[in-house]
Coordinates of C-alpha atoms and ligand atoms in Angstrom, one line a residue:
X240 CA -185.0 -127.1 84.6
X241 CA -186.8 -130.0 82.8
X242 CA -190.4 -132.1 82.8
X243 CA -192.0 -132.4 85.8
X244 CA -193.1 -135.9 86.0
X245 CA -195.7 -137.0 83.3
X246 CA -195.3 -133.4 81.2
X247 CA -196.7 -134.0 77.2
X248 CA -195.8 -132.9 74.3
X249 CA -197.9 -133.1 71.0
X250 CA -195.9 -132.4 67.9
X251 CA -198.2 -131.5 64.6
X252 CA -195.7 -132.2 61.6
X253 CA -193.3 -135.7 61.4
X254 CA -191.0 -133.9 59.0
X255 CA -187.5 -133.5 59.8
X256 CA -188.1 -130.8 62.2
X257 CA -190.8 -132.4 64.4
X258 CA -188.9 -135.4 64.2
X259 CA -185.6 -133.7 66.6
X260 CA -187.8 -132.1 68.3
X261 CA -189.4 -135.3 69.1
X262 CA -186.0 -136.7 69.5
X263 CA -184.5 -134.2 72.1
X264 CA -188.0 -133.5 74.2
X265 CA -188.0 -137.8 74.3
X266 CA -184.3 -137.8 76.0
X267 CA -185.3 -135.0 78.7
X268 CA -187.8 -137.3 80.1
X269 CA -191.2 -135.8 78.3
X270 CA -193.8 -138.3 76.5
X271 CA -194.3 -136.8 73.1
X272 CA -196.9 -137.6 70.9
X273 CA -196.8 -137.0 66.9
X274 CA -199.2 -136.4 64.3
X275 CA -199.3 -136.4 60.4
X276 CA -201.2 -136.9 57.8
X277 CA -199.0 -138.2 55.5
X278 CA -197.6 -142.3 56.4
X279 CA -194.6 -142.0 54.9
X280 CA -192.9 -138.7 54.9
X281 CA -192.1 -136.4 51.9
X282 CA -190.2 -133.2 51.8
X283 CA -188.1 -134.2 54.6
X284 CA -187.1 -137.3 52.3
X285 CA -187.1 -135.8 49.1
X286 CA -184.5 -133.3 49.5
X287 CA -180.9 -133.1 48.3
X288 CA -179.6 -134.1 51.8
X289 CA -176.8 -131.3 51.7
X290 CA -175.9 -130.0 55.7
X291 CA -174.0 -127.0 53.8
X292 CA -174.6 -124.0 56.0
X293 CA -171.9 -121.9 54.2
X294 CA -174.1 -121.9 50.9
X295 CA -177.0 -119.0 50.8
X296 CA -180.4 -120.3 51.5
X297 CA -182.7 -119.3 49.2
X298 CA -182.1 -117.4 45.4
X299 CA -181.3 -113.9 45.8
X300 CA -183.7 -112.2 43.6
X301 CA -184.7 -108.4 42.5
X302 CA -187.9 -107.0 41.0
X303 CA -186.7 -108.4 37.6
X304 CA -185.9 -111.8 38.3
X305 CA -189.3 -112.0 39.8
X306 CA -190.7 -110.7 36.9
X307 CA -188.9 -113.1 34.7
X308 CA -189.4 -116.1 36.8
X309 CA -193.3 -115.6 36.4
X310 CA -193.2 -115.3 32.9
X311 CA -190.5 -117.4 30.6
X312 CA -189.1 -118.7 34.0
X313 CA -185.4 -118.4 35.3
X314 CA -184.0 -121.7 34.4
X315 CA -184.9 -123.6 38.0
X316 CA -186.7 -120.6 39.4
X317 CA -190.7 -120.5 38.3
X318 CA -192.8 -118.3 39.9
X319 CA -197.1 -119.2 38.7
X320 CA -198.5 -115.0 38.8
X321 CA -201.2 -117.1 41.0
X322 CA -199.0 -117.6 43.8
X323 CA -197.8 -113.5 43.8
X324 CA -201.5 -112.1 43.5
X325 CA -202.1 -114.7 46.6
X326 CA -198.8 -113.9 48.6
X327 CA -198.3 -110.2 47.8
X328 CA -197.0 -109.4 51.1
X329 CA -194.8 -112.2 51.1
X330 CA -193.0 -111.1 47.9
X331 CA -192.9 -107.5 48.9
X332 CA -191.2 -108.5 52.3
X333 CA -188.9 -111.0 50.3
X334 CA -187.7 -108.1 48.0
X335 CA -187.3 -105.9 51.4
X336 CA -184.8 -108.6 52.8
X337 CA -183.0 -109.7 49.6
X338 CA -179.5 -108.3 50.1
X339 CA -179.7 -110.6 54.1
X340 CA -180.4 -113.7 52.4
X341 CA -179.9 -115.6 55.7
X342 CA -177.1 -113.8 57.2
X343 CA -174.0 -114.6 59.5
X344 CA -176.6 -115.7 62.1
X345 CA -178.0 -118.3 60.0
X346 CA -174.6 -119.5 59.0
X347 CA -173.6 -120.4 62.4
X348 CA -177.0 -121.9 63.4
X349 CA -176.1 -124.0 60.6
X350 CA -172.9 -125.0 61.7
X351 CA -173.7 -125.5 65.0
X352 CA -176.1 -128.0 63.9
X353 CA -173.7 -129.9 61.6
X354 CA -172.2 -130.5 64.9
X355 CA -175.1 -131.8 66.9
X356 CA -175.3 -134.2 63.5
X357 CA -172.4 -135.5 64.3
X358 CA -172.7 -136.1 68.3
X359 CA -176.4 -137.4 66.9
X360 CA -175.1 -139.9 64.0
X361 CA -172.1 -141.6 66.8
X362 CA -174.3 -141.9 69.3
X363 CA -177.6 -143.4 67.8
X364 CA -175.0 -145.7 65.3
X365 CA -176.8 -144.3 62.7
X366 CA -175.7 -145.1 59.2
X367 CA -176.8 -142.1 57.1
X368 CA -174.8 -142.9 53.7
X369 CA -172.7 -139.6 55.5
X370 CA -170.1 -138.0 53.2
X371 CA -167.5 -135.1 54.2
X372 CA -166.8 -132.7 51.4
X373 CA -169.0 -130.8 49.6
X374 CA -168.7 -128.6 46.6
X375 CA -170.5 -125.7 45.0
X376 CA -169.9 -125.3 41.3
X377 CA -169.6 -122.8 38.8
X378 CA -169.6 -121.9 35.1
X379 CA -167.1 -119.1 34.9
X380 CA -163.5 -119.6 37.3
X381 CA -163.5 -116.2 38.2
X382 CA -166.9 -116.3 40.3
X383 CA -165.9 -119.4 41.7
X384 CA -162.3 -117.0 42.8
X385 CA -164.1 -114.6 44.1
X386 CA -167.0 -116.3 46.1
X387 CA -164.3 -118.6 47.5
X388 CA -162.8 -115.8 49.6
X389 CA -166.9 -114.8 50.3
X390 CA -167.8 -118.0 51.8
X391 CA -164.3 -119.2 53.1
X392 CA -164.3 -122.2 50.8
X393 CA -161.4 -123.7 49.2
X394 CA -161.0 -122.7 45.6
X395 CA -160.7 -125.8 42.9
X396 CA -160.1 -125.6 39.2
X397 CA -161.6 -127.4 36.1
X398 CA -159.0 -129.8 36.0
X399 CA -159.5 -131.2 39.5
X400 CA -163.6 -131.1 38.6
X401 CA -163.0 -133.5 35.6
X402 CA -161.0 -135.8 38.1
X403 CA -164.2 -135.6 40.3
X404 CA -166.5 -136.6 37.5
X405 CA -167.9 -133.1 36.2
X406 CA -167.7 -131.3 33.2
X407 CA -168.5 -128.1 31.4
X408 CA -167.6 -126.0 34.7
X409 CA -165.1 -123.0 35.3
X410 CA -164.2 -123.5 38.6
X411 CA -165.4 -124.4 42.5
X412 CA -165.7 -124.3 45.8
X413 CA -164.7 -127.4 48.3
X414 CA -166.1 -127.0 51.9
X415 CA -164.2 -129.4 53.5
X416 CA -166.2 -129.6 56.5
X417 CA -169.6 -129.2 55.3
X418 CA -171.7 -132.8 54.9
X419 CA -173.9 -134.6 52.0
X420 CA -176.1 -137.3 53.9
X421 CA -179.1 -139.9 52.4
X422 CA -182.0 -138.1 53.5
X423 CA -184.2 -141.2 53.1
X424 CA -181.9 -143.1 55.3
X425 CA -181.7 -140.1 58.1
X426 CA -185.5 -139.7 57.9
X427 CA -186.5 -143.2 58.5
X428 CA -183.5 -143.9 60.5
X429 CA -184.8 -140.9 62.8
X430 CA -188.4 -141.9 63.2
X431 CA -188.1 -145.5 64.2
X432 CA -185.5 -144.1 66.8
X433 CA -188.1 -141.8 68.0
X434 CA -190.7 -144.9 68.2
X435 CA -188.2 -147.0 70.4
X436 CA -187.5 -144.3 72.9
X437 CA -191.7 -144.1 73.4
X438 CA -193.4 -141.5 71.5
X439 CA -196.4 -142.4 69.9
X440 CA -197.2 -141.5 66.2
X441 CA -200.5 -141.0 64.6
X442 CA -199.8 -140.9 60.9
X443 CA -202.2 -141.1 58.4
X444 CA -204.5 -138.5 60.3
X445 CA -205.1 -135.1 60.0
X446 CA -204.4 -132.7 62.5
X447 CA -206.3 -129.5 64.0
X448 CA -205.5 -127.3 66.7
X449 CA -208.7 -126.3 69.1
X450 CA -207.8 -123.2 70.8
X451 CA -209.3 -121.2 73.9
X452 CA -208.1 -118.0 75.5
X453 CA -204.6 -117.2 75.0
X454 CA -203.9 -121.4 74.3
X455 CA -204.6 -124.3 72.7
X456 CA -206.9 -126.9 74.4
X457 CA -206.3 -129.7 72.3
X458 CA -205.9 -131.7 68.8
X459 CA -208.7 -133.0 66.7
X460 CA -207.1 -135.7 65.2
X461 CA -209.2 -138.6 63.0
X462 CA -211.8 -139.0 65.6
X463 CA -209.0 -138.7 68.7
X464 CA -208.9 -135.9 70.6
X465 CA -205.2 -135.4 71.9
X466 CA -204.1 -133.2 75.2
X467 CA -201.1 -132.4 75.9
X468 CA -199.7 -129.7 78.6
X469 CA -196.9 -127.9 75.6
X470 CA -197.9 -128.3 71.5
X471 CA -195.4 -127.6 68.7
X472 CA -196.4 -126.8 65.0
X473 CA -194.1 -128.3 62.7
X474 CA -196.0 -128.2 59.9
X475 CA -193.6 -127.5 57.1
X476 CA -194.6 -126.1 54.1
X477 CA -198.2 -126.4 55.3
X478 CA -197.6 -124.2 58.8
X479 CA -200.0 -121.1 57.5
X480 CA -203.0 -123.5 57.2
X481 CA -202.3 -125.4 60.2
X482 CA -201.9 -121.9 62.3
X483 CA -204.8 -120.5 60.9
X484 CA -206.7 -121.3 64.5
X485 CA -204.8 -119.4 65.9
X486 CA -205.1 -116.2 64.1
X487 CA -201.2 -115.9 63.6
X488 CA -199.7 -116.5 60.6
X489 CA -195.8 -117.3 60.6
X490 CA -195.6 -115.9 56.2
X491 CA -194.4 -119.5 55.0
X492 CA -194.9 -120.7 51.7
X493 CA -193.8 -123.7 49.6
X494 CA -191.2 -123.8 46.9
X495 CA -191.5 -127.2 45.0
X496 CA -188.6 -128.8 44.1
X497 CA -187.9 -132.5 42.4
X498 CA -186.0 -135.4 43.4
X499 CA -184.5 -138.2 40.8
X500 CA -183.0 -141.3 41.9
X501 CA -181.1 -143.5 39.5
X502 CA -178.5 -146.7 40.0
X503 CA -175.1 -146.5 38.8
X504 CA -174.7 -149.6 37.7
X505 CA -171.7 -149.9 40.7
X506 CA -169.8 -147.3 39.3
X507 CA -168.6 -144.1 40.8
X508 CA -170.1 -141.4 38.6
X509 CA -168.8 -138.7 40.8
X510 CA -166.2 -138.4 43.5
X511 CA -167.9 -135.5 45.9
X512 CA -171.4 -134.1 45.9
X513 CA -171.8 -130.7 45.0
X514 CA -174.7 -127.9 44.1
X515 CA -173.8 -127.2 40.6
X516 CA -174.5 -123.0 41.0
X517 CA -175.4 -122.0 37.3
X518 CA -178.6 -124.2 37.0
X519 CA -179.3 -125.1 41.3
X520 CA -178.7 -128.4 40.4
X521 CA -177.7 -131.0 43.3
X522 CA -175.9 -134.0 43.2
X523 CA -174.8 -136.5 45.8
X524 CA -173.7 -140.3 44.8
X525 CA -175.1 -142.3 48.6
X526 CA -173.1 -145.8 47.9
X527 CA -172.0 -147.5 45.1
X528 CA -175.4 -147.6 43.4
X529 CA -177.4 -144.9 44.6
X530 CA -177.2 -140.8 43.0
X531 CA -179.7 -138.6 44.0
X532 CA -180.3 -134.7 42.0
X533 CA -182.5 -132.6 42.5
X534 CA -183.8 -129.1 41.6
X535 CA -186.3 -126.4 41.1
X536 CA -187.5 -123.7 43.1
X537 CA -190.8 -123.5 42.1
X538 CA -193.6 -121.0 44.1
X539 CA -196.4 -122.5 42.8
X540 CA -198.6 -124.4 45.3
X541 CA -198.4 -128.1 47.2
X542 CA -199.0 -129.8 43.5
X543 CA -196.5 -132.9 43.4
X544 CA -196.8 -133.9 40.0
X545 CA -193.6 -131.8 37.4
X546 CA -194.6 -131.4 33.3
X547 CA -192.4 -133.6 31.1
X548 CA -190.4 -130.6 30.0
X549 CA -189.5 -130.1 33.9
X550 CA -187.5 -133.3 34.0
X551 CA -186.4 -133.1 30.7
X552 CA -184.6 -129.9 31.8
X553 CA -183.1 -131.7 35.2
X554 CA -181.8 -134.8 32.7
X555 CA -180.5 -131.9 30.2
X556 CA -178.6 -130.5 33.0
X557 CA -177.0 -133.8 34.2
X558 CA -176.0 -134.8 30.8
X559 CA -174.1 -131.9 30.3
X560 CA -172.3 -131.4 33.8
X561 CA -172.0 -135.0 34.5
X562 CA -169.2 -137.0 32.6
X563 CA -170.5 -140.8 33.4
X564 CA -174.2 -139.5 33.0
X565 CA -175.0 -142.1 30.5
X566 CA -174.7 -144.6 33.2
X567 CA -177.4 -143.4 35.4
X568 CA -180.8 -145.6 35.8
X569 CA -183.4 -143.4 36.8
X570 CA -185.2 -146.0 40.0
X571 CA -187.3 -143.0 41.3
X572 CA -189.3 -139.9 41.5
X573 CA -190.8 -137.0 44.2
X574 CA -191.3 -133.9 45.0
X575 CA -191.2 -131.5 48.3
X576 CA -192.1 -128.3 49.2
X577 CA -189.4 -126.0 51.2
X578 CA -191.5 -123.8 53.9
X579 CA -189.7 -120.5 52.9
X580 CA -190.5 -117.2 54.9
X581 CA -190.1 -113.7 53.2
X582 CA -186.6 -113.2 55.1
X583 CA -185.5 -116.3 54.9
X584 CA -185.0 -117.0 58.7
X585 CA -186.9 -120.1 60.1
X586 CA -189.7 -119.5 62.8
X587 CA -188.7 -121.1 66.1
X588 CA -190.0 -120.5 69.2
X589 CA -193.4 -119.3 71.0
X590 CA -196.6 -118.1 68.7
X591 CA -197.2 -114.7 70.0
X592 CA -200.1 -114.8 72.1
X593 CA -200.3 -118.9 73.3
X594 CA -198.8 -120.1 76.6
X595 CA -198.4 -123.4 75.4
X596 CA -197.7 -123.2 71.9
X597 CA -194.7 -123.3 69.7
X598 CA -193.6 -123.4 66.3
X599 CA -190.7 -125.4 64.4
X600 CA -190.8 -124.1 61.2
X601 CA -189.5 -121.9 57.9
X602 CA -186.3 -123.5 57.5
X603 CA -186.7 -122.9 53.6
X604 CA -183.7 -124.8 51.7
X605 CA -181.7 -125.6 54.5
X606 CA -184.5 -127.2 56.9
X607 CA -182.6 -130.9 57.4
X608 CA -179.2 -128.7 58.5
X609 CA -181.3 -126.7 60.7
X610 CA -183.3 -129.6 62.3
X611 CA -181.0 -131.0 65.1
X612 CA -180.6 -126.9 66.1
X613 CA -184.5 -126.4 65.7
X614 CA -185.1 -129.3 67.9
X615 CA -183.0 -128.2 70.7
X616 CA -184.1 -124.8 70.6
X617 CA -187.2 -126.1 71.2
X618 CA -186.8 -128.6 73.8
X619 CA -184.8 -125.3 75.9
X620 CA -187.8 -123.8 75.6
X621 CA -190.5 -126.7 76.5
X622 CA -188.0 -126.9 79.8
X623 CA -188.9 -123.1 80.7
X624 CA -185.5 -122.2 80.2
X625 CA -183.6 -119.5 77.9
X626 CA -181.9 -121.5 74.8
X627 CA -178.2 -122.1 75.1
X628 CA -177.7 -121.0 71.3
X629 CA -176.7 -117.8 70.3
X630 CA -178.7 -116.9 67.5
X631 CA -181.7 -118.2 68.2
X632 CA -183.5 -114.2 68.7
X633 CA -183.3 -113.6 65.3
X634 CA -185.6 -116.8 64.3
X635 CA -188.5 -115.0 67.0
X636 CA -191.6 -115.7 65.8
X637 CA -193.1 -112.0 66.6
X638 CA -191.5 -110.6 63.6
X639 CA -194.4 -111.7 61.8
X640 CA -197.1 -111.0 64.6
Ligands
FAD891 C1 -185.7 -130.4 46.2 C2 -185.3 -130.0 47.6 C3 -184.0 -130.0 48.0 C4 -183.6 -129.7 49.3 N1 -182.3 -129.8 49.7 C5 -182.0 -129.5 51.0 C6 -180.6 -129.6 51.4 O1 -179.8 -130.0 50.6 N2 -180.3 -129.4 52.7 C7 -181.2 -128.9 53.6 O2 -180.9 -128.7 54.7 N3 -182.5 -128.8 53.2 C8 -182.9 -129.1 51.9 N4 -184.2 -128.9 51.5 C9 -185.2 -128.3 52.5 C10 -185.7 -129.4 53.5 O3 -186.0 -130.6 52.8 C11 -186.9 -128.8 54.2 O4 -186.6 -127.5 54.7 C12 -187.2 -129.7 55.4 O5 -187.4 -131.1 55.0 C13 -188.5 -129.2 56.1 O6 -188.8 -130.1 57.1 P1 -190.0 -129.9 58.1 O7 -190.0 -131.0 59.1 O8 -190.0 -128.5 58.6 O9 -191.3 -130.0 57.2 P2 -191.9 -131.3 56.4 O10 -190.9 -132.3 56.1 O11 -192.7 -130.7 55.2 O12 -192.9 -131.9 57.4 C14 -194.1 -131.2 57.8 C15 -195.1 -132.3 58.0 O13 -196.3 -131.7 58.6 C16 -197.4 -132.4 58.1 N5 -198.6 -131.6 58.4 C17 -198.7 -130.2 58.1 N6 -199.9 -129.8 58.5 C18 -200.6 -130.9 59.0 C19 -201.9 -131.1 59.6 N7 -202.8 -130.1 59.7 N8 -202.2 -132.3 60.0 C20 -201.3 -133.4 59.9 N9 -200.1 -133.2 59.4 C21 -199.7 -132.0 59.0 C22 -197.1 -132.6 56.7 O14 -197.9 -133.7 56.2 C23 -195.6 -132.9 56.7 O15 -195.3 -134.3 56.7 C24 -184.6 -129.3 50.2 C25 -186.0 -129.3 49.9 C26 -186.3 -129.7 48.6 C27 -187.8 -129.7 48.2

């Protein structure tokens, strides 16, 4: 199956997710429209661009490290006692589903999509800064042992980390196959791609969904209306509100995290990116002047703006993992917000109850791996027919209806 002539598509969200959707729906012949209200993007740039699908998605964490995290905090884990009165049935469901965190089918989602990055980056000549090889890191050599066999990683020792630029660290893991990209480069690589192969983007604009009887009947956007014959929510962090319409509500909530970028100076500060495991530190050096880390999990709202302490704590943890740190420039600073659900499996697929609805969404900390999967999902879908992914059941979006 595929579009019969003239068939629309509006896509709420120009993240990284409404983006491939975009991208796929564009190539099977359908004239996609997208709306946003931010112009230039911002958790889908301000990430640490890791397409890792072996690492877990989200912090595994029990009554006490909630308990902890909303009071002292739990070094990048902060969880504002705000945010749990607000979300209580999120948290309880999270503690429900803490031993899955993502599970095998999420892994191979994940590594089907590093795939379709590949086809995706030779085929659109897309220079993403791409880098294969990347490492999860550890304090103590005998976790990094053990989790090795877990995750089917290749075990390195401190000796070969100081080579790579690190220090203070027991042990790691190298996933050989696994791939560190510039997410500012994919994101804005992506959208003017989408803008040459004809979809139009209103950004800058609001977006609400007016619905009728079992569907939507159009956008409200600025003072447009928009009509399209399928709609997707990709929404992001902000799918609850944007579904509110609706009446379903797919349980995503933002965790905050923080982006610095700094120059090098041309040096090579490090040799391979890597999450650094004791603090959920990432770092990725792009080119020969460009290193990105980031951090934090933070449940506490869509505010943007971190304390001082915050970034002293990020800068603490670079100087003391990161041999060359006192080379780095810091050039910039964001934040983003992953769209986490309670059991950390994205929502993909129809919103119980519409005909012509969808949602992209919930991809938590592994939403850029996920996209290129997410957005053909979705396109199998728009074309009426089952999804050629195995997997893709457990992302339903009627576990939450
Ligand atoms: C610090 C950090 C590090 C991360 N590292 C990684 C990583 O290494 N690897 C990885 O795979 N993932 C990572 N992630 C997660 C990843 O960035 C996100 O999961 C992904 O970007 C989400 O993309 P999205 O398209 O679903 O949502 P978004 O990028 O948030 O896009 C949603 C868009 O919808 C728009 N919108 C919502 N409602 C409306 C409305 N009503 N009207 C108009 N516009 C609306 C918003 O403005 C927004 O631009 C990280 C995230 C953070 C914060």
């Amino acid at each position: 199956m595929g579009p019969e002539r003239g068939s629309s598509v509006a896509i709420i969200g120009c993240g990284i997710n409404g983006l491939f959707c975009a991208y796929y729906l564009l190539k099977e012949g359908y004239s996609v429209t997208i709306i946003d209200r931010n112009k230039h993007g911002v958790t889908s740039k301000n990430n640490a661009g890791l397409l890792t699908p072996s690492l877990p998605s989200a912090p595994e964490m029990g009554y006490a490290d909630i308990a902890k995290a909303s009071t002292v905090g739990l070094g990048a884990v902060y969880i504002s006692p705000s945010q749990i009165l607000r979300n209580i049935s999120w948290f309880m469901s999270a503690l429900k589903h803490r031993k899955e965190r993502g599970g095998k089918a999420l892994m191979s989602l994940g590594s089907r999509s590093v795939e379709l990055y590949g086809q995706f980056l030779r085929k659109e000549h897309m220079d993403a800064d791409v880098i294969r090889g990347v490492g999860a890191f550890y304090e103590s050599e005998d976790d990094a042992r053990t989790l090795a066999e877990e995750y089917d990683g290749r075990f390195i020792g401190s000796s070969d980390l100081s080579g790579m630029g690190y220090t203070n660290l027991g042990g790691g893991i190298m996933f050989d196959k696994e791939l560190s990209i510039n997410s500012m480069k994919l994101f804005d690589g992506l959208r003017s791609r989408v803008r040459k192969l004809g979809a139009r983007l209103l950004l800058g604009t609001e977006a609400e969904l007016i619905c009728g009887n079992g569907s939507v009947e159009h956008i409200i956007s600025g003072s447009e209306k928009v009509t399209a014959d399928t709609y997707i929510a990709a929404g992001g962090s902000w799918s609850n509100d944007l579904l509110k319409p609706t009446g379903y509500n797919p349980m995503i909530i933002p965790a905050r995290g923080l982006v610095l970028l700094f120059s090098t100076g041309k040096q090579r500060i490090i040799s391979a990116p890597a999450l650094l495991e004791p603090e959920g530190v990432a770092v990725a050096q792009h080119s020969d002047n460009l290193f990105r880390a980031t951090s934090f999990f933070e449940f506490k709202g869509t505010k943007s703006e971190f304390s001082e302490g915050r970034k002293r704590w990020l800068l603490d943890m670079l100087e003391s993992h990161i041999i060359k740190y006192s080379r780095l420039k810091q050039i910039y600073e964001g934040s983003g917000f992953r769209p986490c659900t309670p059991d950390q499996m994205p929502v993909v697929g129809r919103v119980p109850g519409y005909s012509n609805l969808l949602i992209a969404g919930g991809q938590c900390r592994v939403g850029v791996t996920l996209a290129p999967i997410t957005g053909k999902i979705i396109t199998d879908m728009v074309n009426g027919a089952k999804p050629k992914v195995p997997g893709f059941e457990y992302l339903s979006p009627a576990r939450f209806s």
